[in-house]
PDB file of C-alpha atoms in Angstrom:
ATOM      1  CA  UNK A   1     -25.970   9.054  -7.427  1.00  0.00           C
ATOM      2  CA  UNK A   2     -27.621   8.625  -3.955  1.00  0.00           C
ATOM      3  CA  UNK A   3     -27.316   5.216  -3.761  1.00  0.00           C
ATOM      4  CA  UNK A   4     -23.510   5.422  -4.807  1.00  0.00           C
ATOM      5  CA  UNK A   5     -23.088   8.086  -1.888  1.00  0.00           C
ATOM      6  CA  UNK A   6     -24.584   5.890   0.357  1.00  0.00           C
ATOM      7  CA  UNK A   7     -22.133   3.432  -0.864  1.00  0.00           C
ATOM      8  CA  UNK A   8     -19.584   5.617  -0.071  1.00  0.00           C
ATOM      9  CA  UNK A   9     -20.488   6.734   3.369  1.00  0.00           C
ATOM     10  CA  UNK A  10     -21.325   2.941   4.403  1.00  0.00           C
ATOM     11  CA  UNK A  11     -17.974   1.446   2.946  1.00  0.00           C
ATOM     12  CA  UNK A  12     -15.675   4.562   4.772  1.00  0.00           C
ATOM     13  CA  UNK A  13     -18.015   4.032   8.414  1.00  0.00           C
ATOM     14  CA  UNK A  14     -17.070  -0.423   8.046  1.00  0.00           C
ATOM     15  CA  UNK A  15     -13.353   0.309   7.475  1.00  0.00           C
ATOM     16  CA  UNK A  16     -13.427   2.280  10.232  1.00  0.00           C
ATOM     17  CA  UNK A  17     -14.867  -0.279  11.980  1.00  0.00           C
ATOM     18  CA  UNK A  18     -11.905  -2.905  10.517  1.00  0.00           C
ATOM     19  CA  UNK A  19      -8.944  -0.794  10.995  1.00  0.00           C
ATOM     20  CA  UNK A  20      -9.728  -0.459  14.700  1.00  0.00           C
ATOM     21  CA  UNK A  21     -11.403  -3.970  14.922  1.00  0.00           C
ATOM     22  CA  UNK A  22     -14.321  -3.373  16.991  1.00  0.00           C
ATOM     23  CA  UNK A  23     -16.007  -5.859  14.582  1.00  0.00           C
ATOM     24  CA  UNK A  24     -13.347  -9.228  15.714  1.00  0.00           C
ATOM     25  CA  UNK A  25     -12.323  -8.445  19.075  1.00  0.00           C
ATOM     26  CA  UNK A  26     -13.697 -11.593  20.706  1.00  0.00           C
ATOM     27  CA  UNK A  27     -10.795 -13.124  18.332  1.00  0.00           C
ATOM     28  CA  UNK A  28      -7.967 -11.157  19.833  1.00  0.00           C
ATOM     29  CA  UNK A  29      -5.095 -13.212  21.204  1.00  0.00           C
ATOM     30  CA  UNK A  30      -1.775 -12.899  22.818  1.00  0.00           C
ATOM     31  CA  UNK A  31       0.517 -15.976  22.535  1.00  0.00           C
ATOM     32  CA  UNK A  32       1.274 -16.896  26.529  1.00  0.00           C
ATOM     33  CA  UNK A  33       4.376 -16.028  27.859  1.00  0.00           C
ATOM     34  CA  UNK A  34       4.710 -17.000  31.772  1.00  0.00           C
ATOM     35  CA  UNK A  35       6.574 -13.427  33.386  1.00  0.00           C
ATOM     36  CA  UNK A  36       9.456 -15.343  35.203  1.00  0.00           C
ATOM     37  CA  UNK A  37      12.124 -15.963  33.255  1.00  0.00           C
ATOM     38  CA  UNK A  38      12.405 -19.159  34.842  1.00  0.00           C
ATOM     39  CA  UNK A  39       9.470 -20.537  33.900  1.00  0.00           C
ATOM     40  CA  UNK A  40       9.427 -18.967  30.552  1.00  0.00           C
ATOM     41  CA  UNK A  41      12.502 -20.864  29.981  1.00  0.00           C
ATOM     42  CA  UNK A  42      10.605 -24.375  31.028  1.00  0.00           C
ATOM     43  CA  UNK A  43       7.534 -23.019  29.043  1.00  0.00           C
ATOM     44  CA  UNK A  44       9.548 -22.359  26.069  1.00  0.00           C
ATOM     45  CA  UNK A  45      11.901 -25.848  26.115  1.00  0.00           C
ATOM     46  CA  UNK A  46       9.832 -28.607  27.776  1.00  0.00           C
ATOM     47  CA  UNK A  47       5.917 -27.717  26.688  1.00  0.00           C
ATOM     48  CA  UNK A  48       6.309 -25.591  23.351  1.00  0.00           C
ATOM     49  CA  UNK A  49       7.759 -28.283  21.407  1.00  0.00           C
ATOM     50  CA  UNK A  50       4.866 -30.851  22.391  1.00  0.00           C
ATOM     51  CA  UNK A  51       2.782 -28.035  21.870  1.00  0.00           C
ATOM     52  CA  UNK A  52       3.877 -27.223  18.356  1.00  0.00           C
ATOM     53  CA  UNK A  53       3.700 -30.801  17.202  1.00  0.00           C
ATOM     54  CA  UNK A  54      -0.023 -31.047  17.832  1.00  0.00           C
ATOM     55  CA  UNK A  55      -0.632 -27.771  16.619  1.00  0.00           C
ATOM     56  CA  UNK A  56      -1.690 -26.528  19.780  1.00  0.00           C
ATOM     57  CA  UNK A  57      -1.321 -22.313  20.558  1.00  0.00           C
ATOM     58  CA  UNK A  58      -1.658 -21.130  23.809  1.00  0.00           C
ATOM     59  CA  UNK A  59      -2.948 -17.961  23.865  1.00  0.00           C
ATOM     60  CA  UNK A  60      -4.348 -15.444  26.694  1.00  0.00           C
ATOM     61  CA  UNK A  61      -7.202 -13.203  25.463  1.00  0.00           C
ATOM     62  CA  UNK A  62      -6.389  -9.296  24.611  1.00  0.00           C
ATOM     63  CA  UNK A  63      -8.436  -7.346  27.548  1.00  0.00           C
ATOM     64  CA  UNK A  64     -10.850  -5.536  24.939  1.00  0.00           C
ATOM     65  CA  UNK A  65     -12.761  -2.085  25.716  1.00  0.00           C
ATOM     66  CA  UNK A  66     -15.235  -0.471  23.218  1.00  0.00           C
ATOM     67  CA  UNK A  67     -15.079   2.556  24.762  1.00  0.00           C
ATOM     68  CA  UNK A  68     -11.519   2.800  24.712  1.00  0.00           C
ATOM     69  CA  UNK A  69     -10.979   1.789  21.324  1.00  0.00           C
ATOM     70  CA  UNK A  70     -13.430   4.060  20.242  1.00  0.00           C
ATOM     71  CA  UNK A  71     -11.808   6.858  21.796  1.00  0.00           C
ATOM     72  CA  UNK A  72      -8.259   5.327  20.552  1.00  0.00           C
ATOM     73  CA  UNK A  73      -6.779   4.968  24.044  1.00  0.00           C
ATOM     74  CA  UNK A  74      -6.162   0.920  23.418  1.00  0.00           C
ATOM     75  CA  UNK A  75      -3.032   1.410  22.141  1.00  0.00           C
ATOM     76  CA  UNK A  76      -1.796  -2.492  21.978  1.00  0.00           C
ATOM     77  CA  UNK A  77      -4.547  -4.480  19.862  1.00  0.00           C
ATOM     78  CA  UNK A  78      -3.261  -7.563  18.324  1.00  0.00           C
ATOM     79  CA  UNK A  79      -4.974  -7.261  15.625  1.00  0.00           C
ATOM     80  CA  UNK A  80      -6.374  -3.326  14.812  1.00  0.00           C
ATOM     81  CA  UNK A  81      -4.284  -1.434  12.132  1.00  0.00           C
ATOM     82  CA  UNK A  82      -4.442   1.490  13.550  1.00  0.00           C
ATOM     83  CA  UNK A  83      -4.992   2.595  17.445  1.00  0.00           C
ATOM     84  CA  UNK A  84      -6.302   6.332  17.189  1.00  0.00           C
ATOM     85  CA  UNK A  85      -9.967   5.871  17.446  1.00  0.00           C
ATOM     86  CA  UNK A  86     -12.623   6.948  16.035  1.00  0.00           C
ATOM     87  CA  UNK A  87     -12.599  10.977  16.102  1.00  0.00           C
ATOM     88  CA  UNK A  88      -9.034  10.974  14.166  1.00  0.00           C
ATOM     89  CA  UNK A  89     -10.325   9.083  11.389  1.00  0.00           C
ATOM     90  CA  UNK A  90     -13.057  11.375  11.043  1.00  0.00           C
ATOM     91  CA  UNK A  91     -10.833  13.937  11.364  1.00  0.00           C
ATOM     92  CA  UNK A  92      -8.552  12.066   8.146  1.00  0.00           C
ATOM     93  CA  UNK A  93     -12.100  11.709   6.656  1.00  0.00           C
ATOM     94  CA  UNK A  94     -12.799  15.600   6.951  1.00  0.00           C
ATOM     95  CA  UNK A  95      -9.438  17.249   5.620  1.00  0.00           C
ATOM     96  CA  UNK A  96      -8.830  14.796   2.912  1.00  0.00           C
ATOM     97  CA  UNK A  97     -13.079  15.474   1.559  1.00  0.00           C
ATOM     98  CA  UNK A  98     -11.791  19.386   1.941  1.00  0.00           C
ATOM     99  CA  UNK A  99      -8.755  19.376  -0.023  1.00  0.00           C
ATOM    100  CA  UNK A 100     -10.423  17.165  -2.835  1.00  0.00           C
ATOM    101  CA  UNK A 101     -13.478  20.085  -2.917  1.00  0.00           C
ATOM    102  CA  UNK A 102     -11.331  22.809  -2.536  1.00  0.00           C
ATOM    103  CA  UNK A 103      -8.858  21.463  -5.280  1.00  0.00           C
ATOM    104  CA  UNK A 104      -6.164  21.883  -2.645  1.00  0.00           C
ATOM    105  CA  UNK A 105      -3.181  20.782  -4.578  1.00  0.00           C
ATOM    106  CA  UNK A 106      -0.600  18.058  -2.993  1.00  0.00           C
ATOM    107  CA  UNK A 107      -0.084  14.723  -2.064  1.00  0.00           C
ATOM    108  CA  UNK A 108      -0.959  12.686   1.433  1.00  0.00           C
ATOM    109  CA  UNK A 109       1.589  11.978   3.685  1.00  0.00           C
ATOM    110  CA  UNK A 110       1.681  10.462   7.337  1.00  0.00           C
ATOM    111  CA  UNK A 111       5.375  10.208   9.472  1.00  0.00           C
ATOM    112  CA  UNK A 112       4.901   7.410  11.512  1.00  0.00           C
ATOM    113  CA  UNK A 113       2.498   4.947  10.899  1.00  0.00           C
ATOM    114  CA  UNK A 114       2.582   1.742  12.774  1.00  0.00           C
ATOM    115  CA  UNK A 115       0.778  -0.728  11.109  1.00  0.00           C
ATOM    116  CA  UNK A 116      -0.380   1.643   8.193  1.00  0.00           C
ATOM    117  CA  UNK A 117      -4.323   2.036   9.086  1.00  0.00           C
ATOM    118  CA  UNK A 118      -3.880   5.765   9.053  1.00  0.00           C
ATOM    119  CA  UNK A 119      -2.501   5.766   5.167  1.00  0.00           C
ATOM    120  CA  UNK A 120      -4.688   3.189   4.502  1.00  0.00           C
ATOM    121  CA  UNK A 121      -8.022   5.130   5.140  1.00  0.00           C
ATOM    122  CA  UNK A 122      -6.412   7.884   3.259  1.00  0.00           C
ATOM    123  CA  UNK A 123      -6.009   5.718   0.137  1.00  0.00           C
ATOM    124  CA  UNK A 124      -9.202   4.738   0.991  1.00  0.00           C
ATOM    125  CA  UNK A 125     -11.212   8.425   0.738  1.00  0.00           C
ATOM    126  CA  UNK A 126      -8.745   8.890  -2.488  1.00  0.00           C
ATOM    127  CA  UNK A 127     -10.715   5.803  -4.047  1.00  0.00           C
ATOM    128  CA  UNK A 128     -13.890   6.955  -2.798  1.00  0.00           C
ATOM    129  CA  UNK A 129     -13.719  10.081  -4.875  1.00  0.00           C
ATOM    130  CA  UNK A 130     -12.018   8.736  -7.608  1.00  0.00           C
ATOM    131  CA  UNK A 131      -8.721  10.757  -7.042  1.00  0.00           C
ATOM    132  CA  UNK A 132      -6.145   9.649  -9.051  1.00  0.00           C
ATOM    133  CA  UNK A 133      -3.894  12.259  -9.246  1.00  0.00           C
ATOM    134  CA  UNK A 134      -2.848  12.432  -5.562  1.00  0.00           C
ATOM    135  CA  UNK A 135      -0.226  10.441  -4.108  1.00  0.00           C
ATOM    136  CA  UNK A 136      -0.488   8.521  -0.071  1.00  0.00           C
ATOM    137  CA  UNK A 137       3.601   8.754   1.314  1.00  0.00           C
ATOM    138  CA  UNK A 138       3.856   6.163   3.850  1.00  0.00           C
ATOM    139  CA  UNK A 139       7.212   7.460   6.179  1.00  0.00           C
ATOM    140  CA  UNK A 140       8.263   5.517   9.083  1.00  0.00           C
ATOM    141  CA  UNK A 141      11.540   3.644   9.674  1.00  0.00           C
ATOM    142  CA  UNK A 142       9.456   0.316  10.240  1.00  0.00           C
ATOM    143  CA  UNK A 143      11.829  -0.667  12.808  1.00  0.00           C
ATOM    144  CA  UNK A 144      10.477   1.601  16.152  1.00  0.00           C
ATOM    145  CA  UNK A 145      11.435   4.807  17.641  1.00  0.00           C
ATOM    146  CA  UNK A 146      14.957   6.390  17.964  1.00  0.00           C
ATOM    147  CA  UNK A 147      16.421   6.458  21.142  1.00  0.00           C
ATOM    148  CA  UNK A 148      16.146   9.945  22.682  1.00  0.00           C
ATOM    149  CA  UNK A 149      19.153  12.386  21.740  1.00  0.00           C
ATOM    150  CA  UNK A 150      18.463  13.899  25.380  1.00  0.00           C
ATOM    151  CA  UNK A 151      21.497  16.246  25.521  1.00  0.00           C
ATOM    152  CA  UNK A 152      19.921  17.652  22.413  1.00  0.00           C
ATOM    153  CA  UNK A 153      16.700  17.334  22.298  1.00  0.00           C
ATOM    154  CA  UNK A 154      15.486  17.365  26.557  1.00  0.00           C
ATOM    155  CA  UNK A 155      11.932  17.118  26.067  1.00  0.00           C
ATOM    156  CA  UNK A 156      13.095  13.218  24.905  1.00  0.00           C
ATOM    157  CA  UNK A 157      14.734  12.914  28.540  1.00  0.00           C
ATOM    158  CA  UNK A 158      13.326   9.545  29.405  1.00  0.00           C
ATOM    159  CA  UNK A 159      11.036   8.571  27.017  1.00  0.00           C
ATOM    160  CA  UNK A 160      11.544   4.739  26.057  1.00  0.00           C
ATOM    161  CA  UNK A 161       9.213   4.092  23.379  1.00  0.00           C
ATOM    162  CA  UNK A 162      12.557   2.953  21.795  1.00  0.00           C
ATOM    163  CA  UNK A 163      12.105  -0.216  23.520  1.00  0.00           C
ATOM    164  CA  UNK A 164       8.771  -1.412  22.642  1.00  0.00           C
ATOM    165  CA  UNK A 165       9.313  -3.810  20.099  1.00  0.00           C
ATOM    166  CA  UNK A 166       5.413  -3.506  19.443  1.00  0.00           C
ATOM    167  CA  UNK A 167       5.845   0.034  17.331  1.00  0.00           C
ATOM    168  CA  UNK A 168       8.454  -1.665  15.398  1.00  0.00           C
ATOM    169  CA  UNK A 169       6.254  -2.945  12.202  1.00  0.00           C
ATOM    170  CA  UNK A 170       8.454  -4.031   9.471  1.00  0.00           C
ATOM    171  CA  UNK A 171       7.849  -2.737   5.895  1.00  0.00           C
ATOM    172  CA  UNK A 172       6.586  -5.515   4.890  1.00  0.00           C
ATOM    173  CA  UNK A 173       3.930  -6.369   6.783  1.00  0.00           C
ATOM    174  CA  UNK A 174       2.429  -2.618   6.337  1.00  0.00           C
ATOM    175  CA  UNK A 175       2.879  -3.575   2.874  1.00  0.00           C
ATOM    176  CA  UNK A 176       0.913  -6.842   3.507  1.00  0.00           C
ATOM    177  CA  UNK A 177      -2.020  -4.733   5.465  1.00  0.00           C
ATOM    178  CA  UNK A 178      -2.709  -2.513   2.482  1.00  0.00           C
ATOM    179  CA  UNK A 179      -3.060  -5.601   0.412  1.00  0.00           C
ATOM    180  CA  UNK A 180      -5.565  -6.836   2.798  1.00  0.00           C
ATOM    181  CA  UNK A 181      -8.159  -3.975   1.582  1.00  0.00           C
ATOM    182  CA  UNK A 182      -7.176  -4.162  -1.711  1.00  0.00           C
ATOM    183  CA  UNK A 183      -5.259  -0.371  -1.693  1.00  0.00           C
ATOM    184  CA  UNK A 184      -1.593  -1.133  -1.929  1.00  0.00           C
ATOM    185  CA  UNK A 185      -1.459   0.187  -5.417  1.00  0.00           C
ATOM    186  CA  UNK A 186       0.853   2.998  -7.510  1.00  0.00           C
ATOM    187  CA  UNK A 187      -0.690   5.785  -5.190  1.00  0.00           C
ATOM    188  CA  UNK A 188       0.721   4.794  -2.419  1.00  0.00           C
ATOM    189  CA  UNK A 189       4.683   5.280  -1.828  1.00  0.00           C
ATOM    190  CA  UNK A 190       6.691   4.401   1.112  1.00  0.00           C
ATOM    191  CA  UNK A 191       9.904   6.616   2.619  1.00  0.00           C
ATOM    192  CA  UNK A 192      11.868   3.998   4.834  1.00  0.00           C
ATOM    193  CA  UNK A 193      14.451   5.100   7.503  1.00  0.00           C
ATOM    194  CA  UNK A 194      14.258   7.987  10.144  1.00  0.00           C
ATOM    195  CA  UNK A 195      12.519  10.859   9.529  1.00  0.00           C
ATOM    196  CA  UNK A 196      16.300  13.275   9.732  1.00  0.00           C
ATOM    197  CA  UNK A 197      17.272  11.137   6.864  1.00  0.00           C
ATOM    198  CA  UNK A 198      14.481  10.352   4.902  1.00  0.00           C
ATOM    199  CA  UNK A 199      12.366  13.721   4.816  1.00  0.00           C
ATOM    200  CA  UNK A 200      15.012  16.326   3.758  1.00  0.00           C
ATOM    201  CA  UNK A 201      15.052  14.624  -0.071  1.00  0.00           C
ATOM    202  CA  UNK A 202      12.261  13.123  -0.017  1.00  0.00           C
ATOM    203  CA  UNK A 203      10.433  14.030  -4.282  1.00  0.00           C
ATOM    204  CA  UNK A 204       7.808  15.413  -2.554  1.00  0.00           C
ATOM    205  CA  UNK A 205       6.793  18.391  -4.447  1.00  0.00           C
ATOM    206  CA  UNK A 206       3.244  19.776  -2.683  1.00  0.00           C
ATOM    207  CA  UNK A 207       1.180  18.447   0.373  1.00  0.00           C
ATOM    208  CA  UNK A 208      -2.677  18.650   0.823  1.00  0.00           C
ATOM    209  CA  UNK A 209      -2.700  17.186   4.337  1.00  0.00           C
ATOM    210  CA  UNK A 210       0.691  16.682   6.248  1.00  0.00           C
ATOM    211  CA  UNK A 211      -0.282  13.457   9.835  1.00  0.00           C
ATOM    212  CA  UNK A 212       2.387  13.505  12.013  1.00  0.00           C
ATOM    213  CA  UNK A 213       2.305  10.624  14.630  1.00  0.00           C
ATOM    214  CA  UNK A 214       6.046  10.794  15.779  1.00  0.00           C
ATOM    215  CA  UNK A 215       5.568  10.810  19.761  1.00  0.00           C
ATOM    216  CA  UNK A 216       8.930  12.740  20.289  1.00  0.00           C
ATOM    217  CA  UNK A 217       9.919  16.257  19.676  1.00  0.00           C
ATOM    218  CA  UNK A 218      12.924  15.351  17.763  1.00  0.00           C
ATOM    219  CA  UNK A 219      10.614  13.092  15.595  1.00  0.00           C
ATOM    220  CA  UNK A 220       8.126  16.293  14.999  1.00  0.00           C
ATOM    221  CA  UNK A 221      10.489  18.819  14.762  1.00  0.00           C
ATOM    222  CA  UNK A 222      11.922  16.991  11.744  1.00  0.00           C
ATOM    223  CA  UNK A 223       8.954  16.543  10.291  1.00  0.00           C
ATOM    224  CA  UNK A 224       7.834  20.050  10.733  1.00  0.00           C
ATOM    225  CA  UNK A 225      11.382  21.455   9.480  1.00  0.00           C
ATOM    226  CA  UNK A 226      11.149  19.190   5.821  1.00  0.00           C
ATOM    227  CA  UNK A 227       7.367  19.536   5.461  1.00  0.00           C
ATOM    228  CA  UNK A 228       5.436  22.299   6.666  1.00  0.00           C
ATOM    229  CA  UNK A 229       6.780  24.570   3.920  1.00  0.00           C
ATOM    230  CA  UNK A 230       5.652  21.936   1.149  1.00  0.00           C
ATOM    231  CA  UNK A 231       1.748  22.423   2.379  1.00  0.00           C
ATOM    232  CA  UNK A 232      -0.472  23.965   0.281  1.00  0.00           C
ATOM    233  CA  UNK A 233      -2.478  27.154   1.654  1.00  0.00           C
ATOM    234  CA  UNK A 234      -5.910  25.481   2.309  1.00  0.00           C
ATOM    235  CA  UNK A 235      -4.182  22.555   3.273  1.00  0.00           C
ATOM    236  CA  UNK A 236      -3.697  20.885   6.492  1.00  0.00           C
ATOM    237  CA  UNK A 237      -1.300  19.990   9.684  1.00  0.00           C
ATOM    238  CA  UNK A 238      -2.700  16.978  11.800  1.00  0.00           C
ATOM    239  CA  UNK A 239      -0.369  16.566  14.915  1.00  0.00           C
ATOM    240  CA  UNK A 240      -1.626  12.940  16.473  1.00  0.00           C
ATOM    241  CA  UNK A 241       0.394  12.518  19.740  1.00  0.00           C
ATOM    242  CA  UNK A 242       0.149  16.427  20.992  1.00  0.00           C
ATOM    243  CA  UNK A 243      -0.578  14.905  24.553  1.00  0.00           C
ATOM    244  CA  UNK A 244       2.956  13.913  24.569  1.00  0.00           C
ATOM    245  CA  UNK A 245       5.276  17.072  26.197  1.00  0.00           C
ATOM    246  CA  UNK A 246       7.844  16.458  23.391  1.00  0.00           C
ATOM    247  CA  UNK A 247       5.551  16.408  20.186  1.00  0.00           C
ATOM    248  CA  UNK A 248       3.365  19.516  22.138  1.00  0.00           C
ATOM    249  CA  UNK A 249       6.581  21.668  22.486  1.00  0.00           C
ATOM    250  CA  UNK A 250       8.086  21.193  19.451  1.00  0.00           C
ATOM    251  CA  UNK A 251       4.635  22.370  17.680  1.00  0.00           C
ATOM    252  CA  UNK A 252       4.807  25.279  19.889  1.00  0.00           C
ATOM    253  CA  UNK A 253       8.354  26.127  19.061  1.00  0.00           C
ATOM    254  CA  UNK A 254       7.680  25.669  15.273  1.00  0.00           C
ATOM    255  CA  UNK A 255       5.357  27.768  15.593  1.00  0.00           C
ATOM    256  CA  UNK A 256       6.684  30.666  17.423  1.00  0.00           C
ATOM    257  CA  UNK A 257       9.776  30.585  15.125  1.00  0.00           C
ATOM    258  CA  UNK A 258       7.969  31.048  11.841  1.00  0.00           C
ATOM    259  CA  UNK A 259       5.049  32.665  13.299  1.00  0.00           C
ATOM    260  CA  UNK A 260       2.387  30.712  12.711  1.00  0.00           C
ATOM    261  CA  UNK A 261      -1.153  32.011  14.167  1.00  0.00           C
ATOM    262  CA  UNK A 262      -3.682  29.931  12.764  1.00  0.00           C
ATOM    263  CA  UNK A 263      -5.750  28.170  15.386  1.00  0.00           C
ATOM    264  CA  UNK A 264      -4.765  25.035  17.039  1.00  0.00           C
ATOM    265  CA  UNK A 265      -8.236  22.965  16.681  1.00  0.00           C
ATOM    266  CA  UNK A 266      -9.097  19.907  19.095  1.00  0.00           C
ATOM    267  CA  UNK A 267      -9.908  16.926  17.738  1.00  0.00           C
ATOM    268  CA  UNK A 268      -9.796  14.698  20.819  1.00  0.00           C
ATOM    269  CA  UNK A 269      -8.248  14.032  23.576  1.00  0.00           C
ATOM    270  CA  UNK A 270      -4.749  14.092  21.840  1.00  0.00           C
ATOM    271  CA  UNK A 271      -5.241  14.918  18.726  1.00  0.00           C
ATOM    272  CA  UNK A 272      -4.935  18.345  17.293  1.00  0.00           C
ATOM    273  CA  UNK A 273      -5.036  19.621  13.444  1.00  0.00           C
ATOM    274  CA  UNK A 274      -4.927  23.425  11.643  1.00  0.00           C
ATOM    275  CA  UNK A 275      -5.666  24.703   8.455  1.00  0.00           C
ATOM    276  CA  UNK A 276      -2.732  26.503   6.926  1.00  0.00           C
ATOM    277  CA  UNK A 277      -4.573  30.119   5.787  1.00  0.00           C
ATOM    278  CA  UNK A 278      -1.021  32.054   4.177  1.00  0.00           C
TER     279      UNK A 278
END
């Protein structure tokens, strides 16, 4: 048994280590792109054609920083499958380890996951332990942000993550990253399309621990209205992005409306998570 458990702690520690690739980062590329739209137009007609016939790639290399990785403030690797750092996968590491020795009952579920390496280390720690009765829900709309409702919703007012065609990870491909570690199996289940739409019917009937990673309050606030209810007592709320004024007040007006007083808890320097006690 010791040797298994070492096993175990040495496999979860390395896929840590893979999901935020501080093991191949002297291999991360970006393909060039000159910045003046003139010359990106010259690049793009005159050289990438002669390029592409001899198989040549230009790339420029991705400006790596272990400490910034590590804390999970290198947000655009080319090649991590996940960008929160180390502390929030411990933190993953530590609810899902509680709810499976507690016998918390309920399924896994993250809104908003970019390339997947948040659902994937939860399938991961499911494995570990030999859970098989617990389901990963993989929610995102694979396709980006939503542009801010601002009349509604005013702590959106400017935010463009909309435009970043880097959060917009297709299905697919999240699809294709589980496969990589060998998880994309019946326990995992994705919910495609925005969270307004997706979350209010979604055959989810109990939740063990609830990740939201939705940057806006809109985003939250619609994950907190279709899901907080469906936690288990014992179970728990991990709020990613509570840095961000629009994810941080719609916790805080959640909370105030249905009174929640259980402690807010750290986890870094935007991460938060709580324990739901009643």
């Amino acid at each position: 048994m010791a040797i298994d458990k070492d096993c175990n702690v040495m496999y979860l520690d390395l896929l840590k280590h893979c999901l935020l690739n501080t093991i191949y980062h002297d291999y991360e590329y970006y393909d060039f792109k000159p910045k003046k739209k003139m010359k990106r137009f010259v690049f793009k007609k005159l050289f990438m054609p002669l390029f592409r016939k001899e198989n040549i790639r230009v790339v420029v290399a991705h400006p790596y920083n272990e400490n910034e990785r590590i804390l999970g403030r290198d947000c655009w690797s080319p090649m991590a499958h996940t960008m929160i750092g180390f502390k929030r996968l411990d933190n993953i590491q530590y609810c899902v380890e509680e709810i499976i020795k507690n016998n918390i009952p309920g399924d896994l579920i993250e809104t908003g996951v970019w390339r997947g390496g948040a659902t994937i280390f939860m399938r991961a720690v499911l494995k570990v332990y030999g859970v098989t009765d617990r389901i990963v829900w993989v929610a995102d709309s694979f396709e980006g942000l939503p542009k801010p409702d601002e009349e509604k919703y005013p702590y959106d007012k400017g935010d463009v993550h909309y435009l970043s065609k880097k959060l917009a990870v297709s299905l697919e491909k999240v699809k294709q990253n589980f496969q990589k570690y060998g998880l994309l199996d019946e326990q995992v289940s994705f919910l495609k399309g925005w969270f307004k739409d997706t979350l209010p019917n979604a055959p989810i009937e109990k939740i063990a621990v609830a990740r939201l990673d939705g940057d806006l309050y809109r985003s939250t606030m619609d994950a907190l209205n279709n899901l907080y209810h469906k936690i288990s007592v014992g179970g728990f709320l991990i709020i990613d992005d509570y840095s961000f004024k629009g994810a941080k007040a719609a916790v805080h007006d959640f909370r105030e409306k249905h009174s929640i007083k259980e402690k807010i808890i750290p986890i870094d320097w935007t991460g938060v998570y709580w324990q739901k006690l009643y």
